[in-house]
Structures are given as structure tokens and as C-alpha cells.
Coordinates of C-alpha atoms in Angstrom, one line a residue:
X1 CA 43.0 70.3 53.9
X2 CA 45.4 70.6 56.3
X3 CA 45.5 71.7 59.9
X4 CA 48.2 73.4 61.0
X5 CA 49.7 75.8 63.7
X6 CA 50.8 77.6 61.5
X7 CA 47.9 78.7 58.9
X8 CA 49.8 81.4 57.1
X9 CA 53.1 79.0 56.2
X10 CA 50.7 75.8 55.1
X11 CA 48.7 78.5 52.5
X12 CA 51.9 79.4 50.8
X13 CA 53.0 75.9 51.2
X14 CA 50.5 74.7 49.3
X15 CA 50.4 77.5 46.7
X16 CA 53.3 76.3 45.8
X17 CA 52.6 72.7 45.5
X18 CA 49.7 74.6 43.2
X19 CA 51.7 76.7 41.0
X20 CA 54.2 73.8 39.7
X21 CA 50.8 71.6 38.8
X22 CA 50.8 71.0 35.1
X23 CA 47.7 71.4 34.3
X24 CA 45.7 72.7 37.4
X25 CA 42.2 73.3 35.8
X26 CA 42.7 70.2 33.6
X27 CA 39.3 68.7 35.9
X28 CA 37.4 71.5 33.9
X29 CA 37.5 70.1 30.8
X30 CA 36.9 66.7 31.5
X31 CA 33.5 66.0 30.7
X32 CA 33.7 68.0 27.1
X33 CA 36.2 65.7 26.6
X34 CA 34.9 62.2 27.0
X35 CA 32.0 63.4 24.8
X36 CA 33.9 64.7 22.1
X37 CA 35.8 61.9 22.0
X38 CA 31.9 59.6 21.9
X39 CA 30.8 58.9 25.6
X40 CA 28.0 58.4 26.3
X41 CA 26.2 58.7 29.4
X42 CA 29.3 61.1 30.6
X43 CA 29.3 61.9 34.7
X44 CA 32.4 64.1 36.6
X45 CA 32.7 63.4 40.5
X46 CA 33.7 64.7 42.7
X47 CA 36.1 62.5 45.0
X48 CA 38.5 63.4 48.2
X49 CA 41.6 61.5 49.1
X50 CA 43.6 61.1 51.9
X51 CA 47.0 61.2 51.7
X52 CA 49.3 61.4 54.5
X53 CA 53.2 60.2 56.3
X54 CA 56.7 61.8 56.0
X55 CA 57.0 61.5 52.2
X56 CA 54.2 63.5 51.0
X57 CA 54.2 66.4 53.0
X58 CA 58.4 66.5 52.6
X59 CA 57.3 66.2 48.9
X60 CA 55.1 69.4 50.0
X61 CA 58.0 71.2 51.4
X62 CA 60.7 70.8 49.5
X63 CA 58.9 72.1 46.3
X64 CA 58.2 75.2 48.6
X65 CA 61.9 75.7 49.5
X66 CA 62.9 74.9 46.1
X67 CA 60.6 77.7 44.3
X68 CA 61.3 80.2 47.3
X69 CA 58.0 80.0 48.4
X70 CA 59.8 80.1 51.8
X71 CA 62.9 79.6 53.8
X72 CA 64.0 75.9 54.7
X73 CA 63.8 76.6 58.1
X74 CA 60.5 77.2 57.6
X75 CA 59.7 73.8 55.6
X76 CA 61.5 71.8 58.0
X77 CA 59.4 73.3 60.7
X78 CA 55.8 72.8 59.0
X79 CA 57.3 69.6 58.3
X80 CA 58.1 68.5 61.7
X81 CA 54.8 69.9 62.8
X82 CA 52.9 67.6 59.9
X83 CA 54.9 64.8 60.5
X84 CA 54.2 65.0 64.7
X85 CA 50.2 65.1 64.5
X86 CA 50.5 62.4 61.7
X87 CA 47.1 63.7 60.4
X88 CA 46.2 62.8 56.8
X89 CA 45.6 65.8 54.1
X90 CA 42.0 65.6 52.3
X91 CA 42.6 66.2 48.6
X92 CA 40.5 66.7 46.3
X93 CA 40.2 64.6 42.9
X94 CA 37.9 64.1 40.3
X95 CA 36.7 60.7 38.6
X96 CA 35.0 61.1 35.3
X97 CA 33.1 58.2 33.5
X98 CA 31.4 57.4 30.3
X99 CA 29.6 54.5 28.4
X100 CA 31.1 54.0 24.9

């Protein structure tokens, strides 16, 4: 989740970043992969990580500009607002575990 004064622009930037992830649905198979590898008591937990800072938001903006989802100017405006806010971005992550 990203708080922004530019919700439509934020959606485009997030979509652009998601579009360059090599295997965006890989987490859906974690349980099966571990079970097939012989792990017992397999579990998968969803956790939320908080990321922030200029390098992180710059990467989001740069990807969106590079693939043509937003203009350079839009990326700079969005990034400047995010850096000024100093907010963190909530990023869902999945942690899979099992017993050998």
C-alpha cells in the first residue's frame, strides 16, 4: 500500500513494477514445492514488510518510466512527493517453512 496524492499515477507505477517481476505468482506454489521435495509440516505465512527511502521509491519510478508507463515528469513528481512524505510502503511477502 502506498499513500499518495496521485492515486491513479501510483497505480500505474505499481503496475509497471509488478510487470517486470520474473515470476509474480511463484509464492502460490511454495507449499507444493516444499511438500514434493520431502518436507513435512509445510506452512506458508503472509507477512508485511515495510520499505521506504529515496532509493526504493526511485526504483519504482524509474521502472515505470523505463517501460513507458509514465512520463519522466510524472515519475519525478511522484517520487518527490514520496520522498517528502517519508512514508514507508507496505509490501506483502510470503514465508514458507517445513521440517526435513
